[in-house]
Tab-separated table of C-alpha atoms in Angstrom:
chain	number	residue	atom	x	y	z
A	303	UNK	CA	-11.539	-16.240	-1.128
A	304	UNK	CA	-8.570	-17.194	0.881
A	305	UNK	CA	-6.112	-14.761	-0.909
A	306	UNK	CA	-8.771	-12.096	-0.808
A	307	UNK	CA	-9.232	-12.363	2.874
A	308	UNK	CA	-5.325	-12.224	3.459
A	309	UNK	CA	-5.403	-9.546	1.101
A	310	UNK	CA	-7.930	-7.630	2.945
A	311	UNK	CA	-5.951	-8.189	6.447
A	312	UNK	CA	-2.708	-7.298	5.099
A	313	UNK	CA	-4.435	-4.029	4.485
A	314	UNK	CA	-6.150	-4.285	7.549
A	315	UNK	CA	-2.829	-4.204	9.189
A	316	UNK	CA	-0.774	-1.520	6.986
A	317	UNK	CA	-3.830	0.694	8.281
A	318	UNK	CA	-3.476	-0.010	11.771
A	319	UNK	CA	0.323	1.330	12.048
A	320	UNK	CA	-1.474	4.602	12.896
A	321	UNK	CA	-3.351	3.008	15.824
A	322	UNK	CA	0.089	1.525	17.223
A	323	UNK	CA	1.344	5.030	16.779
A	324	UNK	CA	-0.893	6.877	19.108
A	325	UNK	CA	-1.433	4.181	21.654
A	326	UNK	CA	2.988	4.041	21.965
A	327	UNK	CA	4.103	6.270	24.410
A	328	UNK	CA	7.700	6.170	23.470
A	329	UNK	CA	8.638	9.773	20.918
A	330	UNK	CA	8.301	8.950	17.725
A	331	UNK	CA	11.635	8.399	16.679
A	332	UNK	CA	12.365	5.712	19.423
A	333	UNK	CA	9.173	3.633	17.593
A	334	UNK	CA	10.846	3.878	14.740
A	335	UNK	CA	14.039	3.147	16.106
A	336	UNK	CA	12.225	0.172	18.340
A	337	UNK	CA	10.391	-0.959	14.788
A	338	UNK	CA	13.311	-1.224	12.000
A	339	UNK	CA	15.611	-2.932	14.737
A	340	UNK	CA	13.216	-5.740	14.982
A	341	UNK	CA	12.056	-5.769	11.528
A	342	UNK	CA	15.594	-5.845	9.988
A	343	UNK	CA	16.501	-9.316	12.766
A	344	UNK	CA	12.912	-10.638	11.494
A	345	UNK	CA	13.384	-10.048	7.735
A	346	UNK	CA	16.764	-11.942	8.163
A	347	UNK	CA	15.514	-14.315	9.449
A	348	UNK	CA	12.823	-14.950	6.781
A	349	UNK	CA	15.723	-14.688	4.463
A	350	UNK	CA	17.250	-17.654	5.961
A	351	UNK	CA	13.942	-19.263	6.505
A	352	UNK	CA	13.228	-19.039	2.630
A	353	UNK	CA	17.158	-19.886	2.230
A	354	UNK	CA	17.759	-16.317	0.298
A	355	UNK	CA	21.384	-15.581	0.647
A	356	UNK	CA	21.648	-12.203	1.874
A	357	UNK	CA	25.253	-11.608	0.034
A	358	UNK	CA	23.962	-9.189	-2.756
A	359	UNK	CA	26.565	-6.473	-4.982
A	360	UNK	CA	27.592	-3.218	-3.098
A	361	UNK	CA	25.801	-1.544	-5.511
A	362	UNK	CA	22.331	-2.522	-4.607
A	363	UNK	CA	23.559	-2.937	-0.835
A	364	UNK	CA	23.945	1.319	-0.984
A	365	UNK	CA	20.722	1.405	-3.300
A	366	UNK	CA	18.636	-0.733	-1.138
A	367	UNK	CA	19.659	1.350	2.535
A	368	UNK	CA	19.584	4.527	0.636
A	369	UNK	CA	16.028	4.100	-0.052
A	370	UNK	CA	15.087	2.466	3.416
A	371	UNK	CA	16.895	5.384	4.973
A	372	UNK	CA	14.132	7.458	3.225
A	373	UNK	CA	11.498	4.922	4.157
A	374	UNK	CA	12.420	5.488	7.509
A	375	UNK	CA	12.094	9.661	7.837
A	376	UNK	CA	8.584	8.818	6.028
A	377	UNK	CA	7.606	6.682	9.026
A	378	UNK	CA	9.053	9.031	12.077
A	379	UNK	CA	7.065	12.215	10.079
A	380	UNK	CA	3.818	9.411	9.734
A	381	UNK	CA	4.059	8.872	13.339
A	382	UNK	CA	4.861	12.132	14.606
A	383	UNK	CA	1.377	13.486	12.713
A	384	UNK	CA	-0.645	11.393	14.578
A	385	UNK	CA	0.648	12.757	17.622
A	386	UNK	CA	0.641	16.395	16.539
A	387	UNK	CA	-2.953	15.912	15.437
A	388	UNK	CA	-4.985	12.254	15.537
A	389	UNK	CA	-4.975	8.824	13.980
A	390	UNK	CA	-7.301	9.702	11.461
A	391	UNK	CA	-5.872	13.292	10.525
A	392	UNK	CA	-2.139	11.336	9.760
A	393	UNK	CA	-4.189	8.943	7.996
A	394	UNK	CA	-6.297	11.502	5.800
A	395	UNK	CA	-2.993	12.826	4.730
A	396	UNK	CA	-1.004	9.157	3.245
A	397	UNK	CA	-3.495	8.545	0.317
A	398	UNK	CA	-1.959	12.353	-1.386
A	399	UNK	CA	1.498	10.156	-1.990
A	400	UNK	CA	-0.640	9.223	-5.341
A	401	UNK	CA	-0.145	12.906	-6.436
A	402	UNK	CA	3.572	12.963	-5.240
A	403	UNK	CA	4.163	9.906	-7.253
A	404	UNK	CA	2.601	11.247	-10.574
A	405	UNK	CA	4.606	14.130	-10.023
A	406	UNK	CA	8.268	12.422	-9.436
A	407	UNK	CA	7.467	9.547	-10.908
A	408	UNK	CA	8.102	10.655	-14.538
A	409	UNK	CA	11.703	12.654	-13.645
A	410	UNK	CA	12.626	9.370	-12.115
A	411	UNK	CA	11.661	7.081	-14.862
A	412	UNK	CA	12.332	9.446	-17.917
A	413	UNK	CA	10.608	6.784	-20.318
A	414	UNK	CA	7.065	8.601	-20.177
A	415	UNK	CA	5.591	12.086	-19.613
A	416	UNK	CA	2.959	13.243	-16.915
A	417	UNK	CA	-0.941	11.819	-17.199
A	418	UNK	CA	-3.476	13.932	-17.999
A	419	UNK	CA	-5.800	11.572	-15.663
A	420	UNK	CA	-3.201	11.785	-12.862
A	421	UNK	CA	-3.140	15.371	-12.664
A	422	UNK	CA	-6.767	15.850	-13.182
A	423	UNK	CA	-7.223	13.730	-10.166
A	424	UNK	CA	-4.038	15.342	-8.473
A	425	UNK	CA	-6.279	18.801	-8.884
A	426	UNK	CA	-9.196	17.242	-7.010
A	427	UNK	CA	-6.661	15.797	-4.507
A	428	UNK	CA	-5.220	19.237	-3.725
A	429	UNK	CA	-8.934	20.863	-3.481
A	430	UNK	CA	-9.652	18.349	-0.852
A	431	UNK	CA	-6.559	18.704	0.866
A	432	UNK	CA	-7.315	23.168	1.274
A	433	UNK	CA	-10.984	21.744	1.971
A	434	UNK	CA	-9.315	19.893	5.343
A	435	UNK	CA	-6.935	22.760	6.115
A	436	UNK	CA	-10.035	25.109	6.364
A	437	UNK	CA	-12.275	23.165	8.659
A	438	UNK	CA	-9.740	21.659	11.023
A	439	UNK	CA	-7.186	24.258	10.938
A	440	UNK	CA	-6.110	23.385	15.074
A	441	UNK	CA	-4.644	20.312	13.532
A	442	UNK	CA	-2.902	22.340	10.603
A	443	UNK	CA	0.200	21.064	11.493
A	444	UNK	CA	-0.132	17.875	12.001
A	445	UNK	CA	-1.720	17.416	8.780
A	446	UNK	CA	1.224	19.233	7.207
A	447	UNK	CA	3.373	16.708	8.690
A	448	UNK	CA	1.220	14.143	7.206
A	449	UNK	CA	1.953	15.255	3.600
A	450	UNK	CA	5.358	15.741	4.045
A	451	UNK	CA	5.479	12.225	4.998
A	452	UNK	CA	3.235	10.871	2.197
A	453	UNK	CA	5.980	12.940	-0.200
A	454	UNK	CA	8.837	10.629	0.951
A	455	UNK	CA	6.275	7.664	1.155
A	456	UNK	CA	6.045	8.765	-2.996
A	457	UNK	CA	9.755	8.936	-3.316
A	458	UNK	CA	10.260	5.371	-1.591
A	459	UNK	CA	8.180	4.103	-3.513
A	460	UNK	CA	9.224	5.527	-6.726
A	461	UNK	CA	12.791	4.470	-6.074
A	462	UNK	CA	11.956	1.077	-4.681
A	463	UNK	CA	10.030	0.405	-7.855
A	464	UNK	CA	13.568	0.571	-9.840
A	465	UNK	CA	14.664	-2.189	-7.399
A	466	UNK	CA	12.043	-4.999	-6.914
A	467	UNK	CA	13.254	-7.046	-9.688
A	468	UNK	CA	16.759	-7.550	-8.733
A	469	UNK	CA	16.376	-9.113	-4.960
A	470	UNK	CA	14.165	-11.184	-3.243
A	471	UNK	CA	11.843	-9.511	-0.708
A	472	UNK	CA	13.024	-10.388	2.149
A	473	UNK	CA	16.462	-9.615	1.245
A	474	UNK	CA	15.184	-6.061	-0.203
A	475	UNK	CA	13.347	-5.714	3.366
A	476	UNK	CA	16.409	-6.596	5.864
A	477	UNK	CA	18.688	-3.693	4.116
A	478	UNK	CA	15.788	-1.429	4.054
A	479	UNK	CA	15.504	-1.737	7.547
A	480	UNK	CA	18.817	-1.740	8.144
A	481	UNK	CA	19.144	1.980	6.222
A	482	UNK	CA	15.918	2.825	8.369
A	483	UNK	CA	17.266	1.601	11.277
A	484	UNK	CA	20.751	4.000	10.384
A	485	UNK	CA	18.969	6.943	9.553
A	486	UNK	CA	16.273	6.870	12.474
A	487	UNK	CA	19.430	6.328	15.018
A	488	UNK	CA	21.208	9.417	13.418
A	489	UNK	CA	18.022	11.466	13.699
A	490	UNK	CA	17.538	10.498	17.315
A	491	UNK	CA	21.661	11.154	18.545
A	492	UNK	CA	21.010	15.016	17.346
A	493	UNK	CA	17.454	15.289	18.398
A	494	UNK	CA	17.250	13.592	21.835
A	495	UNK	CA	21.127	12.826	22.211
A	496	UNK	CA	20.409	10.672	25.726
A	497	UNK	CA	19.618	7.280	27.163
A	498	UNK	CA	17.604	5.125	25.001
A	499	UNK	CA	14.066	4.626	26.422
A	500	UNK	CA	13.135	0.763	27.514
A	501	UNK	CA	9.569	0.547	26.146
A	502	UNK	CA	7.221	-0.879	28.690
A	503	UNK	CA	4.848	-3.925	29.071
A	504	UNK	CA	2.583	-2.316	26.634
A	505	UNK	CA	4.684	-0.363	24.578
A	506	UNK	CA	6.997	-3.458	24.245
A	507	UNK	CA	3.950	-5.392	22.955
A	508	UNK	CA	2.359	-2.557	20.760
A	509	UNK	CA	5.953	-1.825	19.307
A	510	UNK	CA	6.759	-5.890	18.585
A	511	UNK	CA	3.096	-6.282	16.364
A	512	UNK	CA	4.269	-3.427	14.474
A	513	UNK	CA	7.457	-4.661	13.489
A	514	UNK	CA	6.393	-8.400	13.375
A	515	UNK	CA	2.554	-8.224	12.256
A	516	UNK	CA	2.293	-4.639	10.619
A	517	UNK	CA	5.974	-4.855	8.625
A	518	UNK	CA	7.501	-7.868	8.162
A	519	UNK	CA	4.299	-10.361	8.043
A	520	UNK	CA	1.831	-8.152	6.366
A	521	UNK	CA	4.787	-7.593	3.313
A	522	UNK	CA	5.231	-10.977	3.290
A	523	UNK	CA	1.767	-11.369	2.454
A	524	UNK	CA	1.401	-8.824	0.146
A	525	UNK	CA	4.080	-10.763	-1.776
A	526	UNK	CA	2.077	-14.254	-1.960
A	527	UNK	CA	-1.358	-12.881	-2.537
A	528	UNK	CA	0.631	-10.395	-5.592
A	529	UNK	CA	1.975	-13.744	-7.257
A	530	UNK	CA	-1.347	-15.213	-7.225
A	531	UNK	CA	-3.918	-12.298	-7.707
A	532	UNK	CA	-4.391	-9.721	-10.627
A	533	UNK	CA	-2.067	-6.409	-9.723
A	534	UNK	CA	-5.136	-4.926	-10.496
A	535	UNK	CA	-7.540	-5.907	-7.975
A	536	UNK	CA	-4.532	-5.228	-5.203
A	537	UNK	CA	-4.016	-2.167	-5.996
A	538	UNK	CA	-7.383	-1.230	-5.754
A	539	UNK	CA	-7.676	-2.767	-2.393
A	540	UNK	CA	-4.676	-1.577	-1.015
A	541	UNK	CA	-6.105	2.264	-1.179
A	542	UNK	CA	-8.627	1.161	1.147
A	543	UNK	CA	-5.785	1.644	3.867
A	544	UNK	CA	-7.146	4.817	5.130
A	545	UNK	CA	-10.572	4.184	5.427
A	546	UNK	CA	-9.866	1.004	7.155
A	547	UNK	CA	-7.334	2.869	9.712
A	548	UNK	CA	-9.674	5.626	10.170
A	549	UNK	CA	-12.437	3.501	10.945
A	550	UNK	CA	-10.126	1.341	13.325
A	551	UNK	CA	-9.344	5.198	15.149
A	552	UNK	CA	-13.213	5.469	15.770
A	553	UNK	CA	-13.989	2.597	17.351
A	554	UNK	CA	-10.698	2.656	19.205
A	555	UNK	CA	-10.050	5.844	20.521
A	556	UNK	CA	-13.759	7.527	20.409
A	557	UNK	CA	-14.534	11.007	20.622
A	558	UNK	CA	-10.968	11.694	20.459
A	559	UNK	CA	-11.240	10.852	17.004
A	560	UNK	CA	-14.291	12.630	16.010
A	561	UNK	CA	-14.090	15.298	13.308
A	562	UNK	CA	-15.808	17.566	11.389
A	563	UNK	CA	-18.260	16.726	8.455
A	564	UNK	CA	-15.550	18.614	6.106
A	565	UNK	CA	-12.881	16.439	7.250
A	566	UNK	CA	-14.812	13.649	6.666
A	567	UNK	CA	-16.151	15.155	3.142
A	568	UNK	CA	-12.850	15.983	2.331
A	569	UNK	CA	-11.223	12.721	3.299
A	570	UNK	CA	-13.926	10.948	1.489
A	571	UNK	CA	-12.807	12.830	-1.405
A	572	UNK	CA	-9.001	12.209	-1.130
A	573	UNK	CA	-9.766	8.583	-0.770
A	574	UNK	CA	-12.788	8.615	-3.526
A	575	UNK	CA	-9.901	9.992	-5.794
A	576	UNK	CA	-7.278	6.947	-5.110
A	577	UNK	CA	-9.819	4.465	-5.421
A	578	UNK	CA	-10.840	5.353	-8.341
A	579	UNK	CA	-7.877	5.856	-10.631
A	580	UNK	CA	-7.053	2.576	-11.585
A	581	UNK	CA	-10.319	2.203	-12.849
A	582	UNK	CA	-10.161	4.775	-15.254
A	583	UNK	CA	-6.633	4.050	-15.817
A	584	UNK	CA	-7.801	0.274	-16.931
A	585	UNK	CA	-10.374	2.011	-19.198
A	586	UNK	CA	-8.627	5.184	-20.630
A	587	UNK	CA	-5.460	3.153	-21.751
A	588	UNK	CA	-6.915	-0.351	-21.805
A	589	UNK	CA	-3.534	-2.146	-20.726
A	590	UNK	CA	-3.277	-4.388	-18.210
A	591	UNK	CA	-1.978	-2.787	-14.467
A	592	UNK	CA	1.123	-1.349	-13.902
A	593	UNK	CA	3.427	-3.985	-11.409
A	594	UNK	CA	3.961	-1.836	-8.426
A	595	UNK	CA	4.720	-1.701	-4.848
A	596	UNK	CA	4.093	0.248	-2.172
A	597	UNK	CA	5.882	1.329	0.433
A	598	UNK	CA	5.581	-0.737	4.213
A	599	UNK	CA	3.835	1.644	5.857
């Protein structure tokens, strides 16, 4: 019960990133910027607290910020959704990185084709995805946003995947923050080239539970419950991300976060879709869970 509840809060947090996002005042790419600073000085110092020499090859050093450099563009496009649109709109979006990742996923690997089961549910996803552009088209592009982002949230994870065995964690996490932390800087010099913005009492606070709670604690315990619990059952829990963050938008921003009935049909259906793939998976191909892990969100 005790890894189930961590389980469950890790989640809890990963889905409340969205939350943090709207109730930040800084742009988007100053969160970001704000976020992978302190994340990368807090996953170091994990490192050292779990005595995990940071020294690592060159090789993965450039592999490892490549891919955080692409984690970070997923989170300033994740953030910037919720802005353009709401909480639970950026939200709706994240859960079609399952189709991106059937879809790149076997390029990437090259050692097995695409899924029938995949794409069938892939087809569903995309129906439900036309189903939210039709009934909440004033948020069209925020939602666009949203998928954009859940395609490099696909490709992070598809790239990190190649990675996970080599390096510990925390030593993964401080150069993927560090290649976050390079590419969101970049991104902000050409896009709002100007004084960085001191976040205030309440953005300070909101912006140090998402790097500290949100990133670097709720990975960490992803990591213990994983060595302790069936991939299985956390992979199945961790697609109830959205409907915990969209829940978390209702009760904390109200009406503000009050859609249609097709959003909510077609969200239902997105998230319907996730949850239930690695059931069928488990009972089409009767093999044991696939070791994988998703991105920080």
């Amino acid at each position: 019960m005790r890894d189930y509840l961590l389980l469950h809060l890790v989640i809890l947090a990963w889905g409340f990133t969205a939350i943090l996002g709207k109730l930040i005042t800084l742009p988007p790419i100053e969160v970001v910027l704000w976020r992978t600073a302190i994340a990368s000085a807090g996953f170091a110092l994990l490192a050292r607290w779990l005595r995990q020499n940071l020294r690592i090859s060159r090789t993965d050093l450039w592999k490892m910020v490549g891919v955080g450099a692409i984690l970070g563009l997923h989170w300033i496009l994740f953030f910037l959704s919720a802005r353009l649109a709401t909480a639970s709109v950026s939200l709706a979006a994240l859960p079609t990185a399952m189709l991106w990742c059937s879809l790149i996923e076997p390029y990437a690997d090259g050692t097995r084709r695409w899924r029938p089961l995949e794409l069938l549910v892939g087809t569903i996803i995309v129906g439900a995805v036309w189903m939210i552009y039709e009934v909440e088209l004033r948020y069209w592009l925020g939602f666009t946003v949203g998928i954009v982002s859940a395609l490099l949230a696909a490709l992070f994870a598809v790239m990190n995947k190649q990675l996970v065995a080599r390096s510990h964690y925390a030593v993964m996490g401080y150069y993927q923050m560090l290649g976050a932390l390079a590419i969101t800087a970049l991104a902000w010099l050409v896009a709002t080239p100007g004084q960085l913005t001191l976040p205030g009492a309440w953005d300070g606070l909101w912006i140090f539970i998402l790097a500290t709670v949100c990133t670097v604690g709720a990975y960490a315990g992803y990591m213990a419950v994983l060595r302790r619990m069936s991939v299985f059952t956390v992979n199945v829990v961790y697609n109830l991300e959205p409907v915990y963050g969209i829940i978390l938008a209702v009760l904390i921003f109200g009406s503000q976060e009050h859609m249609s009935g097709g959003f909510y049909i077609g969200a239902s259906v997105i998230m319907g879709s996730v949850l239930i793939v690695p059931w069928l998976s488990r009972w089409v191909e009767r093999k044991p869970a696939v070791k994988e892990h998703p991105f920080i969100p």
